mmCIF file of C-alpha atoms in Angstrom:
data_model
loop_
_atom_site.group_PDB
_atom_site.id
_atom_site.type_symbol
_atom_site.label_atom_id
_atom_site.label_comp_id
_atom_site.label_asym_id
_atom_site.label_seq_id
_atom_site.Cartn_x
_atom_site.Cartn_y
_atom_site.Cartn_z
ATOM 1 C CA UNK A 1 0.000 0.000 0.000
ATOM 2 C CA UNK A 2 1.291 3.455 -0.917
ATOM 3 C CA UNK A 3 1.806 6.071 1.773
ATOM 4 C CA UNK A 4 1.547 9.534 0.208
ATOM 5 C CA UNK A 5 1.828 12.996 1.734
ATOM 6 C CA UNK A 6 1.935 16.442 0.131
ATOM 7 C CA UNK A 7 3.915 18.878 2.291
ATOM 8 C CA UNK A 8 4.235 22.653 1.913
ATOM 9 C CA UNK A 9 6.875 25.288 2.599
ATOM 10 C CA UNK A 10 5.080 28.620 2.923
ATOM 11 C CA UNK A 11 8.197 30.754 2.473
ATOM 12 C CA UNK A 12 8.900 29.500 -1.061
ATOM 13 C CA UNK A 13 5.452 28.038 -1.875
ATOM 14 C CA UNK A 14 7.215 24.729 -2.517
ATOM 15 C CA UNK A 15 5.549 21.335 -2.370
ATOM 16 C CA UNK A 16 7.549 18.372 -1.092
ATOM 17 C CA UNK A 17 6.152 14.902 -1.740
ATOM 18 C CA UNK A 18 6.633 11.863 0.469
ATOM 19 C CA UNK A 19 6.007 8.432 -1.041
ATOM 20 C CA UNK A 20 6.390 5.321 1.051
ATOM 21 C CA UNK A 21 5.899 1.591 0.586
ATOM 22 C CA UNK A 22 4.045 0.374 3.679
ATOM 23 C CA UNK A 23 5.190 -3.232 3.249
ATOM 24 C CA UNK A 24 8.930 -2.559 3.192
ATOM 25 C CA UNK A 25 8.943 0.756 5.044
ATOM 26 C CA UNK A 26 11.079 2.311 2.286
ATOM 27 C CA UNK A 27 10.352 5.897 1.264
ATOM 28 C CA UNK A 28 11.524 8.761 -0.923
ATOM 29 C CA UNK A 29 11.038 12.517 -0.939
ATOM 30 C CA UNK A 30 10.612 14.665 -4.038
ATOM 31 C CA UNK A 31 11.935 18.257 -3.773
ATOM 32 C CA UNK A 32 12.756 18.533 -0.044
ATOM 33 C CA UNK A 33 13.391 22.018 1.416
ATOM 34 C CA UNK A 34 16.404 22.740 3.648
ATOM 35 C CA UNK A 35 14.422 24.604 6.327
ATOM 36 C CA UNK A 36 11.873 21.756 6.534
ATOM 37 C CA UNK A 37 14.294 18.874 7.141
ATOM 38 C CA UNK A 38 13.288 18.472 10.805
ATOM 39 C CA UNK A 39 9.623 18.403 9.813
ATOM 40 C CA UNK A 40 10.244 15.782 7.143
ATOM 41 C CA UNK A 41 12.426 13.631 9.407
ATOM 42 C CA UNK A 42 9.774 13.770 12.133
ATOM 43 C CA UNK A 43 7.070 12.609 9.734
ATOM 44 C CA UNK A 44 9.226 9.743 8.477
ATOM 45 C CA UNK A 45 9.845 8.680 12.074
ATOM 46 C CA UNK A 46 6.177 8.842 13.021
ATOM 47 C CA UNK A 47 5.139 6.859 9.937
ATOM 48 C CA UNK A 48 7.938 4.339 10.622
ATOM 49 C CA UNK A 49 9.517 4.878 7.216
ATOM 50 C CA UNK A 50 13.168 4.734 6.198
ATOM 51 C CA UNK A 51 14.171 7.407 3.704
ATOM 52 C CA UNK A 52 16.040 5.796 0.816
ATOM 53 C CA UNK A 53 16.112 8.601 -1.781
ATOM 54 C CA UNK A 54 15.665 12.317 -2.211
ATOM 55 C CA UNK A 55 14.782 13.299 -5.782
ATOM 56 C CA UNK A 56 15.043 16.730 -7.379
ATOM 57 C CA UNK A 57 12.802 17.731 -10.261
ATOM 58 C CA UNK A 58 15.431 20.388 -11.160
ATOM 59 C CA UNK A 59 18.007 22.789 -9.729
ATOM 60 C CA UNK A 60 15.726 25.226 -7.928
ATOM 61 C CA UNK A 61 16.174 29.004 -7.911
ATOM 62 C CA UNK A 62 13.744 29.854 -5.108
ATOM 63 C CA UNK A 63 14.814 27.621 -2.217
ATOM 64 C CA UNK A 64 17.707 25.450 -1.082
ATOM 65 C CA UNK A 65 17.164 21.711 -1.216
ATOM 66 C CA UNK A 66 17.215 19.609 1.939
ATOM 67 C CA UNK A 67 18.834 16.681 0.119
ATOM 68 C CA UNK A 68 22.344 16.985 1.598
ATOM 69 C CA UNK A 69 21.111 17.521 5.152
ATOM 70 C CA UNK A 70 18.702 14.587 4.914
ATOM 71 C CA UNK A 71 21.547 12.388 3.668
ATOM 72 C CA UNK A 72 23.618 13.447 6.687
ATOM 73 C CA UNK A 73 20.762 12.709 9.101
ATOM 74 C CA UNK A 74 19.147 9.606 7.617
ATOM 75 C CA UNK A 75 21.655 7.992 5.252
ATOM 76 C CA UNK A 76 19.413 8.576 2.242
ATOM 77 C CA UNK A 77 20.842 8.984 -1.247
ATOM 78 C CA UNK A 78 20.483 11.932 -3.629
ATOM 79 C CA UNK A 79 19.321 11.614 -7.235
ATOM 80 C CA UNK A 80 18.802 14.246 -9.920
ATOM 81 C CA UNK A 81 19.274 14.752 -13.636
ATOM 82 C CA UNK A 82 22.568 14.002 -15.321
ATOM 83 C CA UNK A 83 22.073 17.309 -17.171
ATOM 84 C CA UNK A 84 21.566 19.374 -14.013
ATOM 85 C CA UNK A 85 25.233 20.344 -13.682
ATOM 86 C CA UNK A 86 25.107 19.541 -9.962
ATOM 87 C CA UNK A 87 27.880 17.971 -7.914
ATOM 88 C CA UNK A 88 27.604 15.584 -4.984
ATOM 89 C CA UNK A 89 24.690 13.393 -6.062
ATOM 90 C CA UNK A 90 24.721 9.641 -5.476
ATOM 91 C CA UNK A 91 22.881 8.910 -8.728
ATOM 92 C CA UNK A 92 22.576 10.902 -11.951
ATOM 93 C CA UNK A 93 19.332 10.145 -13.708
ATOM 94 C CA UNK A 94 18.592 9.696 -17.398
ATOM 95 C CA UNK A 95 15.314 9.537 -19.279
ATOM 96 C CA UNK A 96 13.735 6.118 -18.780
ATOM 97 C CA UNK A 97 15.449 5.305 -15.487
ATOM 98 C CA UNK A 98 13.503 3.994 -12.511
ATOM 99 C CA UNK A 99 13.945 4.856 -8.854
ATOM 100 C CA UNK A 100 12.628 2.094 -6.604
ATOM 101 C CA UNK A 101 11.380 2.298 -3.030
ATOM 102 C CA UNK A 102 10.318 -1.077 -1.694
ATOM 103 C CA UNK A 103 8.074 -2.738 -4.246
ATOM 104 C CA UNK A 104 7.144 0.532 -5.993
ATOM 105 C CA UNK A 105 9.038 2.862 -8.296
ATOM 106 C CA UNK A 106 9.005 6.205 -10.088
ATOM 107 C CA UNK A 107 9.766 6.387 -13.802
ATOM 108 C CA UNK A 108 12.083 9.229 -14.853
ATOM 109 C CA UNK A 109 11.034 11.389 -17.799
ATOM 110 C CA UNK A 110 13.287 14.172 -19.064
ATOM 111 C CA UNK A 111 11.225 17.356 -19.428
ATOM 112 C CA UNK A 112 13.702 20.201 -20.101
ATOM 113 C CA UNK A 113 12.653 23.742 -20.922
ATOM 114 C CA UNK A 114 12.569 25.459 -17.538
ATOM 115 C CA UNK A 115 16.147 24.184 -17.015
ATOM 116 C CA UNK A 116 18.232 21.646 -18.907
ATOM 117 C CA UNK A 117 17.942 19.199 -16.010
ATOM 118 C CA UNK A 118 14.179 19.224 -15.436
ATOM 119 C CA UNK A 119 12.652 15.810 -14.713
ATOM 120 C CA UNK A 120 9.103 14.566 -14.270
ATOM 121 C CA UNK A 121 8.662 11.527 -12.027
ATOM 122 C CA UNK A 122 5.793 9.211 -12.977
ATOM 123 C CA UNK A 123 4.390 6.703 -10.479
ATOM 124 C CA UNK A 124 4.589 3.088 -11.595
ATOM 125 C CA UNK A 125 0.853 2.725 -12.382
ATOM 126 C CA UNK A 126 0.715 6.163 -14.085
ATOM 127 C CA UNK A 127 -1.919 7.348 -11.625
ATOM 128 C CA UNK A 128 0.149 10.417 -10.726
ATOM 129 C CA UNK A 129 3.214 12.364 -11.797
ATOM 130 C CA UNK A 130 5.421 14.979 -10.165
ATOM 131 C CA UNK A 131 6.059 17.681 -12.736
ATOM 132 C CA UNK A 132 8.371 20.107 -10.933
ATOM 133 C CA UNK A 133 8.177 23.526 -12.605
ATOM 134 C CA UNK A 134 7.421 22.080 -16.030
ATOM 135 C CA UNK A 135 3.645 21.983 -15.551
ATOM 136 C CA UNK A 136 2.085 24.051 -12.788
ATOM 137 C CA UNK A 137 -1.651 24.216 -12.116
ATOM 138 C CA UNK A 138 -2.955 26.270 -15.075
ATOM 139 C CA UNK A 139 0.565 27.473 -15.701
ATOM 140 C CA UNK A 140 4.203 26.460 -16.115
ATOM 141 C CA UNK A 141 7.690 27.408 -15.016
ATOM 142 C CA UNK A 142 9.349 30.425 -16.587
ATOM 143 C CA UNK A 143 11.785 30.074 -19.475
ATOM 144 C CA UNK A 144 13.781 33.318 -19.270
ATOM 145 C CA UNK A 145 16.805 32.178 -17.211
ATOM 146 C CA UNK A 146 18.742 29.041 -16.161
ATOM 147 C CA UNK A 147 18.863 27.479 -19.664
ATOM 148 C CA UNK A 148 15.174 28.166 -20.145
ATOM 149 C CA UNK A 149 13.764 27.620 -23.633
ATOM 150 C CA UNK A 150 10.076 27.919 -24.493
ATOM 151 C CA UNK A 151 9.914 25.609 -27.552
ATOM 152 C CA UNK A 152 11.780 22.925 -25.607
ATOM 153 C CA UNK A 153 9.340 23.176 -22.720
ATOM 154 C CA UNK A 154 6.343 23.005 -25.049
ATOM 155 C CA UNK A 155 7.652 19.774 -26.595
ATOM 156 C CA UNK A 156 8.480 18.323 -23.159
ATOM 157 C CA UNK A 157 4.954 18.884 -21.901
ATOM 158 C CA UNK A 158 3.163 17.620 -24.991
ATOM 159 C CA UNK A 159 5.406 14.603 -25.550
ATOM 160 C CA UNK A 160 6.133 13.452 -21.991
ATOM 161 C CA UNK A 161 3.295 14.694 -19.758
ATOM 162 C CA UNK A 162 0.193 15.215 -21.901
ATOM 163 C CA UNK A 163 0.693 11.679 -23.295
ATOM 164 C CA UNK A 164 0.002 10.199 -19.848
ATOM 165 C CA UNK A 165 -3.536 8.895 -19.124
ATOM 166 C CA UNK A 166 -6.146 11.655 -18.971
ATOM 167 C CA UNK A 167 -6.944 10.911 -15.327
ATOM 168 C CA UNK A 168 -3.285 10.938 -14.230
ATOM 169 C CA UNK A 169 -2.962 13.412 -11.363
ATOM 170 C CA UNK A 170 -0.251 16.043 -11.743
ATOM 171 C CA UNK A 171 1.515 17.384 -8.658
ATOM 172 C CA UNK A 172 3.610 20.532 -9.240
ATOM 173 C CA UNK A 173 6.653 21.787 -7.357
ATOM 174 C CA UNK A 174 4.898 25.061 -6.497
ATOM 175 C CA UNK A 175 1.574 26.785 -6.263
ATOM 176 C CA UNK A 176 1.044 30.385 -5.206
ATOM 177 C CA UNK A 177 -2.758 30.327 -4.856
ATOM 178 C CA UNK A 178 -3.334 27.393 -2.513
ATOM 179 C CA UNK A 179 -4.150 24.873 -5.248
ATOM 180 C CA UNK A 180 -2.784 21.375 -4.701
ATOM 181 C CA UNK A 181 -3.296 19.068 -7.675
ATOM 182 C CA UNK A 182 -4.510 18.949 -11.244
ATOM 183 C CA UNK A 183 -4.768 16.292 -13.973
ATOM 184 C CA UNK A 184 -3.570 15.659 -17.497
ATOM 185 C CA UNK A 185 -7.063 16.182 -18.895
ATOM 186 C CA UNK A 186 -7.544 19.471 -17.041
ATOM 187 C CA UNK A 187 -4.265 20.921 -18.241
ATOM 188 C CA UNK A 188 -4.773 19.712 -21.804
ATOM 189 C CA UNK A 189 -8.094 21.560 -21.858
ATOM 190 C CA UNK A 190 -7.607 24.558 -19.605
ATOM 191 C CA UNK A 191 -3.944 25.467 -19.247
ATOM 192 C CA UNK A 192 -3.885 28.969 -20.816
ATOM 193 C CA UNK A 193 -0.269 28.608 -21.909
ATOM 194 C CA UNK A 194 0.016 24.993 -23.001
ATOM 195 C CA UNK A 195 -3.487 23.609 -23.431
ATOM 196 C CA UNK A 196 -6.393 23.935 -25.822
ATOM 197 C CA UNK A 197 -5.495 24.805 -29.390
ATOM 198 C CA UNK A 198 -2.183 26.501 -28.536
ATOM 199 C CA UNK A 199 0.880 25.730 -30.609
ATOM 200 C CA UNK A 200 4.581 26.205 -29.981
ATOM 201 C CA UNK A 201 4.553 29.694 -31.484
ATOM 202 C CA UNK A 202 1.668 30.793 -29.270
ATOM 203 C CA UNK A 203 3.468 29.445 -26.236
ATOM 204 C CA UNK A 204 6.788 31.091 -27.084
ATOM 205 C CA UNK A 205 5.085 34.443 -27.569
ATOM 206 C CA UNK A 206 3.257 34.118 -24.263
ATOM 207 C CA UNK A 207 6.428 33.245 -22.340
ATOM 208 C CA UNK A 208 8.484 36.017 -23.960
ATOM 209 C CA UNK A 209 6.132 38.647 -22.602
ATOM 210 C CA UNK A 210 5.616 37.485 -19.006
ATOM 211 C CA UNK A 211 7.819 40.256 -17.581
ATOM 212 C CA UNK A 212 8.459 38.496 -14.266
ATOM 213 C CA UNK A 213 10.933 39.847 -11.665
ATOM 214 C CA UNK A 214 14.157 37.977 -10.922
ATOM 215 C CA UNK A 215 13.727 35.273 -8.218
ATOM 216 C CA UNK A 216 14.686 36.743 -4.842
ATOM 217 C CA UNK A 217 16.792 33.798 -3.668
ATOM 218 C CA UNK A 218 18.427 32.827 -6.945
ATOM 219 C CA UNK A 219 21.929 34.030 -6.000
ATOM 220 C CA UNK A 220 21.883 31.841 -2.899
ATOM 221 C CA UNK A 221 19.701 28.939 -4.013
ATOM 222 C CA UNK A 222 21.275 28.019 -7.336
ATOM 223 C CA UNK A 223 24.911 27.753 -6.099
ATOM 224 C CA UNK A 224 23.739 25.770 -3.067
ATOM 225 C CA UNK A 225 21.582 23.461 -5.160
ATOM 226 C CA UNK A 226 24.425 22.843 -7.594
ATOM 227 C CA UNK A 227 26.060 21.230 -4.540
ATOM 228 C CA UNK A 228 22.871 19.319 -3.595
ATOM 229 C CA UNK A 229 22.169 21.715 -0.714
ATOM 230 C CA UNK A 230 25.492 21.312 1.059
ATOM 231 C CA UNK A 231 26.245 24.460 3.115
ATOM 232 C CA UNK A 232 29.359 26.484 2.443
ATOM 233 C CA UNK A 233 32.483 25.676 4.438
ATOM 234 C CA UNK A 234 32.121 26.778 8.025
ATOM 235 C CA UNK A 235 28.323 26.717 7.929
ATOM 236 C CA UNK A 236 26.946 23.722 9.787
ATOM 237 C CA UNK A 237 23.507 22.525 10.785
ATOM 238 C CA UNK A 238 22.614 23.593 14.289
ATOM 239 C CA UNK A 239 21.530 20.012 14.975
ATOM 240 C CA UNK A 240 19.366 18.851 17.834
ATOM 241 C CA UNK A 241 19.331 20.588 21.230
ATOM 242 C CA UNK A 242 22.181 19.456 23.471
ATOM 243 C CA UNK A 243 20.580 19.864 26.894
ATOM 244 C CA UNK A 244 18.678 16.547 26.677
ATOM 245 C CA UNK A 245 17.889 13.798 24.130
ATOM 246 C CA UNK A 246 14.834 15.207 22.374
ATOM 247 C CA UNK A 247 12.623 14.186 19.463
ATOM 248 C CA UNK A 248 11.152 16.708 17.025
ATOM 249 C CA UNK A 249 7.524 15.912 16.188
ATOM 250 C CA UNK A 250 5.691 16.448 12.917
ATOM 251 C CA UNK A 251 3.526 18.863 14.913
ATOM 252 C CA UNK A 252 6.580 21.111 15.193
ATOM 253 C CA UNK A 253 7.613 20.807 18.849
ATOM 254 C CA UNK A 254 10.393 19.060 20.770
ATOM 255 C CA UNK A 255 9.486 16.158 23.059
ATOM 256 C CA UNK A 256 11.386 14.412 25.831
ATOM 257 C CA UNK A 257 10.728 10.842 26.933
ATOM 258 C CA UNK A 258 10.030 9.998 30.565
ATOM 259 C CA UNK A 259 13.323 8.311 31.441
ATOM 260 C CA UNK A 260 15.330 11.019 29.677
ATOM 261 C CA UNK A 261 13.576 13.628 31.798
ATOM 262 C CA UNK A 262 14.161 11.573 34.918
ATOM 263 C CA UNK A 263 17.906 11.743 34.238
ATOM 264 C CA UNK A 264 17.831 15.474 33.446
ATOM 265 C CA UNK A 265 15.304 16.617 36.036
ATOM 266 C CA UNK A 266 17.903 18.350 38.244
ATOM 267 C CA UNK A 267 19.080 20.472 35.293
ATOM 268 C CA UNK A 268 15.717 21.642 33.965
ATOM 269 C CA UNK A 269 12.590 23.439 35.110
ATOM 270 C CA UNK A 270 9.512 21.227 35.107
ATOM 271 C CA UNK A 271 6.337 23.262 34.626
ATOM 272 C CA UNK A 272 3.131 21.335 35.323
ATOM 273 C CA UNK A 273 0.224 22.989 33.493
ATOM 274 C CA UNK A 274 -2.609 20.920 34.987
ATOM 275 C CA UNK A 275 -5.181 22.250 37.424
ATOM 276 C CA UNK A 276 -4.352 22.184 41.174
ATOM 277 C CA UNK A 277 -6.686 19.259 41.868
ATOM 278 C CA UNK A 278 -4.873 17.215 39.189
ATOM 279 C CA UNK A 279 -1.436 18.211 40.482
ATOM 280 C CA UNK A 280 -2.403 16.817 43.920
ATOM 281 C CA UNK A 281 -4.588 14.056 42.475
ATOM 282 C CA UNK A 282 -4.227 10.372 41.727
ATOM 283 C CA UNK A 283 -1.381 10.673 39.183
ATOM 284 C CA UNK A 284 0.721 12.767 41.542
ATOM 285 C CA UNK A 285 3.409 15.079 40.187
ATOM 286 C CA UNK A 286 7.113 15.134 39.398
ATOM 287 C CA UNK A 287 9.338 16.096 42.300
ATOM 288 C CA UNK A 288 10.341 19.748 42.035
ATOM 289 C CA UNK A 289 7.681 20.573 39.424
ATOM 290 C CA UNK A 290 6.216 24.069 39.524
ATOM 291 C CA UNK A 291 2.446 24.274 39.083
ATOM 292 C CA UNK A 292 1.288 26.929 36.597
ATOM 293 C CA UNK A 293 -2.085 25.963 35.077
ATOM 294 C CA UNK A 294 -2.267 26.412 31.319
ATOM 295 C CA UNK A 295 -4.860 29.182 31.564
ATOM 296 C CA UNK A 296 -2.436 31.167 33.731
ATOM 297 C CA UNK A 297 0.755 30.433 31.814
ATOM 298 C CA UNK A 298 0.818 33.525 29.594
ATOM 299 C CA UNK A 299 0.364 35.853 32.557
ATOM 300 C CA UNK A 300 2.857 34.015 34.778
ATOM 301 C CA UNK A 301 5.616 33.182 32.283
ATOM 302 C CA UNK A 302 7.803 35.732 34.068
ATOM 303 C CA UNK A 303 8.079 33.266 36.963
ATOM 304 C CA UNK A 304 10.078 30.921 34.717
ATOM 305 C CA UNK A 305 13.835 31.367 34.218
ATOM 306 C CA UNK A 306 14.341 31.916 30.482
ATOM 307 C CA UNK A 307 18.033 31.012 30.818
ATOM 308 C CA UNK A 308 17.325 27.382 31.803
ATOM 309 C CA UNK A 309 15.656 24.597 29.792
ATOM 310 C CA UNK A 310 11.958 24.054 30.449
ATOM 311 C CA UNK A 311 9.909 20.854 30.263
ATOM 312 C CA UNK A 312 6.130 21.199 30.288
ATOM 313 C CA UNK A 313 3.930 18.468 31.751
ATOM 314 C CA UNK A 314 0.228 17.630 31.849
ATOM 315 C CA UNK A 315 -1.892 14.481 32.110
ATOM 316 C CA UNK A 316 -1.420 13.131 28.558
ATOM 317 C CA UNK A 317 0.947 15.560 26.825
ATOM 318 C CA UNK A 318 -1.765 17.489 25.009
ATOM 319 C CA UNK A 319 -2.116 20.631 27.096
ATOM 320 C CA UNK A 320 1.616 20.709 27.720
ATOM 321 C CA UNK A 321 2.241 20.670 23.947
ATOM 322 C CA UNK A 322 0.211 23.869 23.745
ATOM 323 C CA UNK A 323 2.256 25.200 26.663
ATOM 324 C CA UNK A 324 5.439 24.671 24.614
ATOM 325 C CA UNK A 325 3.991 26.783 21.808
ATOM 326 C CA UNK A 326 2.969 29.525 24.239
ATOM 327 C CA UNK A 327 6.396 29.657 25.869
ATOM 328 C CA UNK A 328 8.151 29.724 22.502
ATOM 329 C CA UNK A 329 6.027 32.694 21.496
ATOM 330 C CA UNK A 330 7.020 34.347 24.778
ATOM 331 C CA UNK A 331 10.691 34.042 23.826
ATOM 332 C CA UNK A 332 11.755 30.814 25.549
ATOM 333 C CA UNK A 333 14.281 29.022 23.361
ATOM 334 C CA UNK A 334 14.838 25.696 25.169
ATOM 335 C CA UNK A 335 11.422 24.154 25.752
ATOM 336 C CA UNK A 336 10.218 20.566 25.397
ATOM 337 C CA UNK A 337 7.049 18.619 26.111
ATOM 338 C CA UNK A 338 6.961 15.458 28.239
ATOM 339 C CA UNK A 339 5.787 12.841 25.746
ATOM 340 C CA UNK A 340 2.689 11.074 27.012
ATOM 341 C CA UNK A 341 2.483 13.265 30.108
ATOM 342 C CA UNK A 342 1.994 11.923 33.618
ATOM 343 C CA UNK A 343 0.164 8.882 32.276
ATOM 344 C CA UNK A 344 3.308 7.640 30.561
ATOM 345 C CA UNK A 345 5.539 8.856 33.412
ATOM 346 C CA UNK A 346 3.597 6.649 35.817
ATOM 347 C CA UNK A 347 3.345 3.737 33.370
ATOM 348 C CA UNK A 348 7.141 3.663 32.982
ATOM 349 C CA UNK A 349 7.662 3.536 36.747
ATOM 350 C CA UNK A 350 9.195 6.974 37.188
ATOM 351 C CA UNK A 351 9.122 8.487 40.669
ATOM 352 C CA UNK A 352 6.231 10.737 41.720
ATOM 353 C CA UNK A 353 5.232 12.750 44.724
ATOM 354 C CA UNK A 354 1.699 12.193 45.979
ATOM 355 C CA UNK A 355 -0.832 10.297 43.928
ATOM 356 C CA UNK A 356 -2.407 6.887 44.324
ATOM 357 C CA UNK A 357 -0.256 3.819 44.885
#
């Protein structure tokens, strides 16, 4: 069974696609974003998937890829077009190649025109394809820089994408209006640049007169992406927090497990955000914990030392997750949630004060 997720980076309006094979646990990511690596790694962990490949539809000009950083963190391999001009990839792809993950695969189709190294990845049953900037929803990538060529793009779309089944879903690398997916039939009929009765001359004239501004991040993104997202010398990933072994969740917060907190409890501030009757109730509380109910946390955050790490606690980990968000907004930099709350703390035999035996 296929596991499929469409992820979004708001800063660059970039879509990243996760495909996983539930039987083997193998997965790949299409067009990962550097700033979203923790998010992507958290999702892979929660879905119990092992990242095998990161694939690039092209050398992007609007964001830096997360491929290199994901390889460092997960051991995945990097694949992109042989014609991309990039260094540091594990596999250079040609038209007709296949990239396997478990029992499934993506077929590689060369679709140059936006750049020389543009690829479209087609799922093995041709039910969906990942078109990069070649076909966008009712649009397409620009052709006025980075080896762009309008006639080449027109031929790529009509020969490699519009020849897929009419009901094949097309997933682009970007959308700036909140749209998520289209289909071959829709774009054949309704794409104002490439569809309907347009011909290559119509398309070239349209693209020549777009008058778009230069991409804001091109001077940073393109050199970085030509090295598969590897930072310049001396620039390193900040990595995970060092004050305790933490896990970053797909929900966007750091969590600490019960036994890890038990070992670190003397070095951190434990803030219990339950109500007073719960704090003194059957589950008890962690020794040294400070009680600040969640509905009072914003007003009383000044009682917490911002220079020391904070762990928030509640019954199940739900209210305390919200407490993490509130404290982060208040300027606290080292904050984590106790995973599973007092329920898990008790279940794992960690020491409590008060509570039922």
